[in-house]
mmCIF file with all atom_site columns, C-alpha atoms in Angstrom:
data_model
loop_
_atom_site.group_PDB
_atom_site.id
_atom_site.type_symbol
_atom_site.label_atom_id
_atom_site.label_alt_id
_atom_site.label_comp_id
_atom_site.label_asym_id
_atom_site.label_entity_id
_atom_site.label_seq_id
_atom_site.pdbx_PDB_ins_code
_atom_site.Cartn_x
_atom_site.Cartn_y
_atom_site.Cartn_z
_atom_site.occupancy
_atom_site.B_iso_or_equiv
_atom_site.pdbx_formal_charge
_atom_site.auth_seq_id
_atom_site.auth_comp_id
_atom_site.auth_asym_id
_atom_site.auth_atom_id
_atom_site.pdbx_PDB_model_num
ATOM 1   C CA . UNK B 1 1   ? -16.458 -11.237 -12.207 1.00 0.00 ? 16  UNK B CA 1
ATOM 2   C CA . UNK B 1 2   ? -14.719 -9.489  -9.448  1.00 0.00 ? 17  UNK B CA 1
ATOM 3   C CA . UNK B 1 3   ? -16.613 -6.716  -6.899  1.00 0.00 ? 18  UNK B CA 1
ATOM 4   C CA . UNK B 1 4   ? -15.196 -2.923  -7.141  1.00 0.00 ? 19  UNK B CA 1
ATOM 5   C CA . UNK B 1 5   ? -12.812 -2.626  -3.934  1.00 0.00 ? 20  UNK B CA 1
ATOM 6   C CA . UNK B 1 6   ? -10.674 0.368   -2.820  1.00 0.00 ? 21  UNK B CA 1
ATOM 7   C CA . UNK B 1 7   ? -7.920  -1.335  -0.587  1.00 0.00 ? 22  UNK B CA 1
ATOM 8   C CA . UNK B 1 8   ? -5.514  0.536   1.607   1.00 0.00 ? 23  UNK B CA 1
ATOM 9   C CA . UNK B 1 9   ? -1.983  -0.652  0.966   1.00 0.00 ? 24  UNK B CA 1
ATOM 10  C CA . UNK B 1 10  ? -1.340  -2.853  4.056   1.00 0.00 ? 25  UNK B CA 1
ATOM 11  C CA . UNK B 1 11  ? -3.862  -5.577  2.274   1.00 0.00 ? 26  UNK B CA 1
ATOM 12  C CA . UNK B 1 12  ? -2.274  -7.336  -0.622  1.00 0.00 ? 27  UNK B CA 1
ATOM 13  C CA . UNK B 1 13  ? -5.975  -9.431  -1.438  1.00 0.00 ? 28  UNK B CA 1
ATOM 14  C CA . UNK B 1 14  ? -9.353  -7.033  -2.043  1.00 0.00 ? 29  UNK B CA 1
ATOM 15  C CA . UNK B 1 15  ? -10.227 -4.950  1.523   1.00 0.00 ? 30  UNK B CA 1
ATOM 16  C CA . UNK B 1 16  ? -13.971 -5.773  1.491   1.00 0.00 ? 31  UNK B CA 1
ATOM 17  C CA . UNK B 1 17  ? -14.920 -4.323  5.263   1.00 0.00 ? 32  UNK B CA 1
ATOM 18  C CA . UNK B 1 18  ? -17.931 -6.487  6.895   1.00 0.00 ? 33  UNK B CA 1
ATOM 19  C CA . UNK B 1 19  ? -20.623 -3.358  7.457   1.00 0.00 ? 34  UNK B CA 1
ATOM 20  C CA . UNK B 1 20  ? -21.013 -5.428  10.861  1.00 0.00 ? 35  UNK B CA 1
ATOM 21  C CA . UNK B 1 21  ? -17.861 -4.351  12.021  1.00 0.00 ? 36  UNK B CA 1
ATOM 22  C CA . UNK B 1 22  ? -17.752 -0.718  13.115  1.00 0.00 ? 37  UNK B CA 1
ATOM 23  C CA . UNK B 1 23  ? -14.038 -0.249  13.015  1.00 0.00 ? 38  UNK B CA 1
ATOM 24  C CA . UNK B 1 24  ? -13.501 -1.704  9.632   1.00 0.00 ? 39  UNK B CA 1
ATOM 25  C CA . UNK B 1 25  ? -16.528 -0.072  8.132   1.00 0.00 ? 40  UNK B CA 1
ATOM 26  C CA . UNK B 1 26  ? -15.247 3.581   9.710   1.00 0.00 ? 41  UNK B CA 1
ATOM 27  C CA . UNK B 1 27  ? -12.116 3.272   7.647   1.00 0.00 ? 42  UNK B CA 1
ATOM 28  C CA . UNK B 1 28  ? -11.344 6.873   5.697   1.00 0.00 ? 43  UNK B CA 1
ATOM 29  C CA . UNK B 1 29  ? -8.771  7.549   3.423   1.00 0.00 ? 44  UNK B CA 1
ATOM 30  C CA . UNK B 1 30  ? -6.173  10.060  4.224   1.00 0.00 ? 45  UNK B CA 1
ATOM 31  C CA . UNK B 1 31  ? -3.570  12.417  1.847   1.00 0.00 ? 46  UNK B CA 1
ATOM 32  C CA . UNK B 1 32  ? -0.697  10.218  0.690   1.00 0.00 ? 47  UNK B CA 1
ATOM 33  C CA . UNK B 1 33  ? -2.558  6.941   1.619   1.00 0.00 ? 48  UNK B CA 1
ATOM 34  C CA . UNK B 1 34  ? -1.593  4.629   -1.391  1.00 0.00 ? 49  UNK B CA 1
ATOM 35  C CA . UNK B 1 35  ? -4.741  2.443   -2.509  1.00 0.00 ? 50  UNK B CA 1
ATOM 36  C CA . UNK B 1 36  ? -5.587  -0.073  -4.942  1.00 0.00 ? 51  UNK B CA 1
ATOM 37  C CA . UNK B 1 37  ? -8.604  0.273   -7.046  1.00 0.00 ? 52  UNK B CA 1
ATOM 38  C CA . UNK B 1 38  ? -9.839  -2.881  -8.381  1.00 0.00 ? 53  UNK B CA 1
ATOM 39  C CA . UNK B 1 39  ? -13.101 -2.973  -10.808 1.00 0.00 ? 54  UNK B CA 1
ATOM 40  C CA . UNK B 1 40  ? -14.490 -6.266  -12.137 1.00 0.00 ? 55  UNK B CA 1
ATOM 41  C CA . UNK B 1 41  ? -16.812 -6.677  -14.916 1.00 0.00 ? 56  UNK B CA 1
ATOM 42  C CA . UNK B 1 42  ? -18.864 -9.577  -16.982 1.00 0.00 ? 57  UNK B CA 1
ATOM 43  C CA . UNK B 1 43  ? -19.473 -9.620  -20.465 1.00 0.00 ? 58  UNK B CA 1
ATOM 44  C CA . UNK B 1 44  ? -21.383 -12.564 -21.948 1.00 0.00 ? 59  UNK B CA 1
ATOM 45  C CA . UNK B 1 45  ? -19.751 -14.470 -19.604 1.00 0.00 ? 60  UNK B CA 1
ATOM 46  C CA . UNK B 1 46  ? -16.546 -13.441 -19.581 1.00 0.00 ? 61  UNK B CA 1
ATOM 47  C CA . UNK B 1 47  ? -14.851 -11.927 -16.491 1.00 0.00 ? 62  UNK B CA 1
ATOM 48  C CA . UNK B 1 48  ? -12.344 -8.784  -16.556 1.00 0.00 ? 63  UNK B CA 1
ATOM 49  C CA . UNK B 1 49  ? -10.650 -7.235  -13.881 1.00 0.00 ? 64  UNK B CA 1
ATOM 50  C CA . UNK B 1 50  ? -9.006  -4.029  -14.616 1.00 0.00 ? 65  UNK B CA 1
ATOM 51  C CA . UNK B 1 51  ? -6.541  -2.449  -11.407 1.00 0.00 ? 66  UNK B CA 1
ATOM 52  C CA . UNK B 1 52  ? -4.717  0.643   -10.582 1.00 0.00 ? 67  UNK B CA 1
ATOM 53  C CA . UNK B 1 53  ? -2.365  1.745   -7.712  1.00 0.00 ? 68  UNK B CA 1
ATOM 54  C CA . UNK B 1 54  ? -3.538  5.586   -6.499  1.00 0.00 ? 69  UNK B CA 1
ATOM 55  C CA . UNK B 1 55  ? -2.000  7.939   -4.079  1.00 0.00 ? 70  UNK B CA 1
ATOM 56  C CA . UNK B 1 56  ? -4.640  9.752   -1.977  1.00 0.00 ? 71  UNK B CA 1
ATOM 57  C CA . UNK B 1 57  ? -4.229  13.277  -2.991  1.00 0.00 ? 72  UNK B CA 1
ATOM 58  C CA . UNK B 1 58  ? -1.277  13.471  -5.829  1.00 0.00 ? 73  UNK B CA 1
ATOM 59  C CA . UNK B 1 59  ? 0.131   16.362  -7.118  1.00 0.00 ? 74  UNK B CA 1
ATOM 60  C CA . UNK B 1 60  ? 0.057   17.593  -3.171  1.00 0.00 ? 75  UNK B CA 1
ATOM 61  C CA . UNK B 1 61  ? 3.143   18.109  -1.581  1.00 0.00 ? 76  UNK B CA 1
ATOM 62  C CA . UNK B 1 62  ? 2.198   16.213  1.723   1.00 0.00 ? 77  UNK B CA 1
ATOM 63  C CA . UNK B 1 63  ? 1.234   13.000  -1.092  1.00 0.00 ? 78  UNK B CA 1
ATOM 64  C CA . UNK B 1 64  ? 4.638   12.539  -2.559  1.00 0.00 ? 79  UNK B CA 1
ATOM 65  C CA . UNK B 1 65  ? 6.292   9.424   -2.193  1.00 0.00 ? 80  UNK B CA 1
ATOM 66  C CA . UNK B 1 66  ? 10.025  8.787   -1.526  1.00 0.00 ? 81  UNK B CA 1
ATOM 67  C CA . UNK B 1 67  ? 12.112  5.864   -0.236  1.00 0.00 ? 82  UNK B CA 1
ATOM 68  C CA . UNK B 1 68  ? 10.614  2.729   0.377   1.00 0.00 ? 83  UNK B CA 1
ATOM 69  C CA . UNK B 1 69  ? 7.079   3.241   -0.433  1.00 0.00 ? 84  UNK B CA 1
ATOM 70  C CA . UNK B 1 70  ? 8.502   5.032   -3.825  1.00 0.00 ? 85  UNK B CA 1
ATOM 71  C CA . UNK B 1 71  ? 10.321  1.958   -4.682  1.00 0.00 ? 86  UNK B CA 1
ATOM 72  C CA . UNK B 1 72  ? 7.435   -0.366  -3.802  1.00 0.00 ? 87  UNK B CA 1
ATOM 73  C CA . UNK B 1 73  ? 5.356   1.921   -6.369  1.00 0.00 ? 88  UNK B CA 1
ATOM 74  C CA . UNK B 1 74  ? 7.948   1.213   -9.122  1.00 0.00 ? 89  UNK B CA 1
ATOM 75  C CA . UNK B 1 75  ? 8.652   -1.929  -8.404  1.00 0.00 ? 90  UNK B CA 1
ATOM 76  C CA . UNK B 1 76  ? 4.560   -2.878  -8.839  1.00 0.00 ? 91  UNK B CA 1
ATOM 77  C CA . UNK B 1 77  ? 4.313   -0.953  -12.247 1.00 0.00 ? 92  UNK B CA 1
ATOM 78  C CA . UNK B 1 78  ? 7.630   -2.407  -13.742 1.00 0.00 ? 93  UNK B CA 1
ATOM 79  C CA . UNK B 1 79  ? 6.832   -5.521  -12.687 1.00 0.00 ? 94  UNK B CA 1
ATOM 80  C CA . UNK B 1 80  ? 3.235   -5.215  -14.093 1.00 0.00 ? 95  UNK B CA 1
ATOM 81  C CA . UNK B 1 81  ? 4.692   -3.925  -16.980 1.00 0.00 ? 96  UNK B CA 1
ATOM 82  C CA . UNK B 1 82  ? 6.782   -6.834  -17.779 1.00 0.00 ? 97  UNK B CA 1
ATOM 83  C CA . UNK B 1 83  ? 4.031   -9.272  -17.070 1.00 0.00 ? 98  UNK B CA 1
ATOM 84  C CA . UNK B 1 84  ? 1.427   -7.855  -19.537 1.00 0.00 ? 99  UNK B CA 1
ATOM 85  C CA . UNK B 1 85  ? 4.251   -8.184  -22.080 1.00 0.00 ? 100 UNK B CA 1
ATOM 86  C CA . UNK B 1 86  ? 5.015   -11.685 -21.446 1.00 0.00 ? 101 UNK B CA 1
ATOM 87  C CA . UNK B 1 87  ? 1.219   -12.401 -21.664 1.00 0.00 ? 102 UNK B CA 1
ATOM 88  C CA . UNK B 1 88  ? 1.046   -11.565 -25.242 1.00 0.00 ? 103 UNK B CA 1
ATOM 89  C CA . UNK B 1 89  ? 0.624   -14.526 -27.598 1.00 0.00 ? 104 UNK B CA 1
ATOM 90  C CA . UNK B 1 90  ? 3.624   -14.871 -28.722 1.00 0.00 ? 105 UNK B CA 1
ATOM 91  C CA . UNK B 1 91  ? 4.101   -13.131 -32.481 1.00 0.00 ? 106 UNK B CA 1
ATOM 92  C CA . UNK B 1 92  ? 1.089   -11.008 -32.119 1.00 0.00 ? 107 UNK B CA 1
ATOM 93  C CA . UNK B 1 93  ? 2.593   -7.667  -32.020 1.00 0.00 ? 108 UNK B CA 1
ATOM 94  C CA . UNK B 1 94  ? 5.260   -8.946  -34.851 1.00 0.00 ? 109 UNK B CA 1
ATOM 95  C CA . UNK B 1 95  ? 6.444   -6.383  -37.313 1.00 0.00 ? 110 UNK B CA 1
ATOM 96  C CA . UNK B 1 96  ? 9.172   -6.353  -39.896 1.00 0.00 ? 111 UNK B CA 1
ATOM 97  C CA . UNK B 1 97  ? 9.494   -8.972  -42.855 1.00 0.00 ? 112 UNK B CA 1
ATOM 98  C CA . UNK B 1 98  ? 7.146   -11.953 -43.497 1.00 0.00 ? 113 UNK B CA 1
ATOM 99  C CA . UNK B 1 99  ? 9.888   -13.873 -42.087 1.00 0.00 ? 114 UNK B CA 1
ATOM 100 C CA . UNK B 1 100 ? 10.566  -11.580 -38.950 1.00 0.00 ? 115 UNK B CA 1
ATOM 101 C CA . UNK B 1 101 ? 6.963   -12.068 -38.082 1.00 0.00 ? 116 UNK B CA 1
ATOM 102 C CA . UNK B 1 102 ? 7.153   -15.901 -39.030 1.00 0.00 ? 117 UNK B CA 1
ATOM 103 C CA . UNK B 1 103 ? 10.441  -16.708 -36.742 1.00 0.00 ? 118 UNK B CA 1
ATOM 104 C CA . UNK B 1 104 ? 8.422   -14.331 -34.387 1.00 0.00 ? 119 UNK B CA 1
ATOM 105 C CA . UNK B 1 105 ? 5.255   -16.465 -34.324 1.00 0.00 ? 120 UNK B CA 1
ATOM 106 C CA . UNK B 1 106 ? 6.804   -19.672 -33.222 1.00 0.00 ? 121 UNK B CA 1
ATOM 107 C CA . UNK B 1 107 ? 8.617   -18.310 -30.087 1.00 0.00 ? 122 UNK B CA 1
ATOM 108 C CA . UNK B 1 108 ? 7.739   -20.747 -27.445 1.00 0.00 ? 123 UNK B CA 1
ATOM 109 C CA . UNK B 1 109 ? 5.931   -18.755 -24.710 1.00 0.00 ? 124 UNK B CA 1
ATOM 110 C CA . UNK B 1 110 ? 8.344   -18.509 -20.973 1.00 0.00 ? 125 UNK B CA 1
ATOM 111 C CA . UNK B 1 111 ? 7.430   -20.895 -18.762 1.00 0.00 ? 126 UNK B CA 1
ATOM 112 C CA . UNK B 1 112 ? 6.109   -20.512 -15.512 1.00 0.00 ? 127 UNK B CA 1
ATOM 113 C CA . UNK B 1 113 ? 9.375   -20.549 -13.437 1.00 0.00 ? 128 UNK B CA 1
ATOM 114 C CA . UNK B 1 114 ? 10.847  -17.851 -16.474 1.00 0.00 ? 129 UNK B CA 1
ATOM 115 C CA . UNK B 1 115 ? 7.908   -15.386 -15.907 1.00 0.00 ? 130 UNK B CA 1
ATOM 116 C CA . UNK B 1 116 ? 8.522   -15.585 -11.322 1.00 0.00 ? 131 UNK B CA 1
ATOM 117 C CA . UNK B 1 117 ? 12.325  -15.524 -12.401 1.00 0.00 ? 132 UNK B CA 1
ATOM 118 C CA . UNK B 1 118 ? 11.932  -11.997 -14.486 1.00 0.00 ? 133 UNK B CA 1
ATOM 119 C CA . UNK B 1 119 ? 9.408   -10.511 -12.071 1.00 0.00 ? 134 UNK B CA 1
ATOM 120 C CA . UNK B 1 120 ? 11.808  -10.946 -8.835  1.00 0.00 ? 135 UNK B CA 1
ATOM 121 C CA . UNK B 1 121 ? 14.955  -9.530  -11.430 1.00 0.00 ? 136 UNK B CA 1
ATOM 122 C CA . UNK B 1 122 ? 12.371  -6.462  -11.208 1.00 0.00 ? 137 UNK B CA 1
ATOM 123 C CA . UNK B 1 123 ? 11.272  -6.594  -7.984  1.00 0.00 ? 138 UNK B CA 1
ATOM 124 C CA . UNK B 1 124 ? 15.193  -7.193  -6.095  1.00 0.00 ? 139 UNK B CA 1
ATOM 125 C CA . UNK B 1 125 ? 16.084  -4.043  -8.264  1.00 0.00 ? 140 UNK B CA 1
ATOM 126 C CA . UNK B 1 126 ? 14.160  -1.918  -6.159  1.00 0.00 ? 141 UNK B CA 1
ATOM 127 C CA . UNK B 1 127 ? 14.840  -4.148  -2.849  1.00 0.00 ? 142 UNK B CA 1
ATOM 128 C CA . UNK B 1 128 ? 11.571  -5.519  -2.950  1.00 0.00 ? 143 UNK B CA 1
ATOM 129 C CA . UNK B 1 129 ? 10.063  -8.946  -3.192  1.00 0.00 ? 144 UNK B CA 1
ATOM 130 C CA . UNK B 1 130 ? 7.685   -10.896 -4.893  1.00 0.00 ? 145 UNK B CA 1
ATOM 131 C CA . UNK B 1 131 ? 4.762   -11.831 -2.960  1.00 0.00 ? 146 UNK B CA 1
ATOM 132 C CA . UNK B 1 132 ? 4.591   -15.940 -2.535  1.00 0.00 ? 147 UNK B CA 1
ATOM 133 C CA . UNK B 1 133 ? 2.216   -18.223 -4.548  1.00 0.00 ? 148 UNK B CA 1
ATOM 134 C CA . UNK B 1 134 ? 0.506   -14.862 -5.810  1.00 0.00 ? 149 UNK B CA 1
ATOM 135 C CA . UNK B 1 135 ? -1.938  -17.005 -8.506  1.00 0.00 ? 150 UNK B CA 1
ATOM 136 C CA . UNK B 1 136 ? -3.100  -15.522 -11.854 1.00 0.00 ? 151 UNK B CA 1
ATOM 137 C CA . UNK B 1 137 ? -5.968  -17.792 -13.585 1.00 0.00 ? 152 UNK B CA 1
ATOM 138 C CA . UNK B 1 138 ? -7.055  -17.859 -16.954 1.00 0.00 ? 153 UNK B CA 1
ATOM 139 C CA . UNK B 1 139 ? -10.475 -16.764 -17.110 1.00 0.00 ? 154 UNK B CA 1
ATOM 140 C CA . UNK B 1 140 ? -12.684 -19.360 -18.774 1.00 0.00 ? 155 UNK B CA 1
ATOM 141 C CA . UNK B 1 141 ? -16.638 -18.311 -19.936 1.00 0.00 ? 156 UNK B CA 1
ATOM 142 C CA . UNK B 1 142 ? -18.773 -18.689 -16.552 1.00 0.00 ? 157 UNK B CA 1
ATOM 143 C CA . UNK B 1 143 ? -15.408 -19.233 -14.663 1.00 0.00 ? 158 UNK B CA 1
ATOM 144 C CA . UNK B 1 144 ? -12.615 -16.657 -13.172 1.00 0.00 ? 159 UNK B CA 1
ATOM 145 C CA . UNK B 1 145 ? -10.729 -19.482 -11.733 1.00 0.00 ? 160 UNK B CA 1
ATOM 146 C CA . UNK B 1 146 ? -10.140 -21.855 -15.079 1.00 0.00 ? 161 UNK B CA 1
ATOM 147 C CA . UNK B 1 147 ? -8.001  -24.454 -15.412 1.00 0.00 ? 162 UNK B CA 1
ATOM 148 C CA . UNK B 1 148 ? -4.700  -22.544 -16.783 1.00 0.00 ? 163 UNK B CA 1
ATOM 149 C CA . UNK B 1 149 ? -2.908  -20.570 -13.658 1.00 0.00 ? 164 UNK B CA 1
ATOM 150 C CA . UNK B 1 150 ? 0.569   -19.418 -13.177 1.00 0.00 ? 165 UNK B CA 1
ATOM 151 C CA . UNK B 1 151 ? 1.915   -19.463 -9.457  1.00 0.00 ? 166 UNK B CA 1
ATOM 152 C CA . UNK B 1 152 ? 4.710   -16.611 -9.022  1.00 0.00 ? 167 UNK B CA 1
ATOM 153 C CA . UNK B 1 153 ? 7.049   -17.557 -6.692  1.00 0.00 ? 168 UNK B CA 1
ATOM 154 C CA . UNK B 1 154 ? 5.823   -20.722 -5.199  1.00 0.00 ? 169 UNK B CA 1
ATOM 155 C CA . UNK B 1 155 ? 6.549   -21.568 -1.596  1.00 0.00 ? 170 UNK B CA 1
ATOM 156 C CA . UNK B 1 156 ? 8.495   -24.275 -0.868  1.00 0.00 ? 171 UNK B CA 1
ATOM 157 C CA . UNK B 1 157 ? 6.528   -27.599 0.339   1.00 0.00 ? 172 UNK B CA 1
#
């Protein structure tokens, strides 16, 4: 699976500090600091990664967010949002006639360059941008890397 990391904003991948390195290991958290929380699991074989966006001390004044880093904060959960949507098989959540669900069912799933298309709509809303060739596997028994990926917003070359 994936180790538990708390990563300061600035790093987009997991902040895993070498305990070698005094600076990096002295690193404290302060009020307002946005953080990612990412906690990885195994079940028979099967690796999960669950992740959240947290500001250091919410609900404080001094922790509120406006401006950019307000819009980067939207941008991520809209974005996120829209991506666990398009990830559902498609007809799954169907409702409505036998038909409905049916016509629902054999909805082709959106293609790679559909799904990077939709997430920058989201992310140029809030004057943001996608990060490049951010990769998203499909996790395979024994294997978080498998053979299915999706690549949003490849870089050129």
């Amino acid at each position: 699976a994936h180790p538990t990391t708390v990563s300061p904003s600035s790093f987009v991948t997991p902040y895993t500090p070498l305990s070698t390195d005094a600076e990096e290991a002295a690193t404290k958290l302060k009020t307002s600091d946005v953080i990612k929380i990412q906690l990885g699991a195994q079940i028979d074989g099967f690796g999960a990664i669950v992740c959240d966006t947290v500001i250091v001390g919410a609900g404080e004044p001094s922790a509120e967010k406006e401006g950019r880093e307000a819009d980067l904060i939207l941008a991520t959960y809209w974005a996120n949002e829209l991506l666990l949507r398009l990830m559902v098989p498609s007809g799954l959540l169907a409702s409505g006639s036998d038909e409905e669900k049916k016509t629902a069912s054999s909805t082709k799933a959106p293609s790679q360059t559909k799904i990077s298309s939709l997430l920058e709509k989201v992310a140029k809303s809030y004057g943001c941008n996608v990060v490049e060739s951010t990769t998203s596997w499909l996790f395979e028994r024994n294997e978080i890397e498998g053979k299915k990926k999706i690549v949003l917003s490849p870089a050129e070359g």
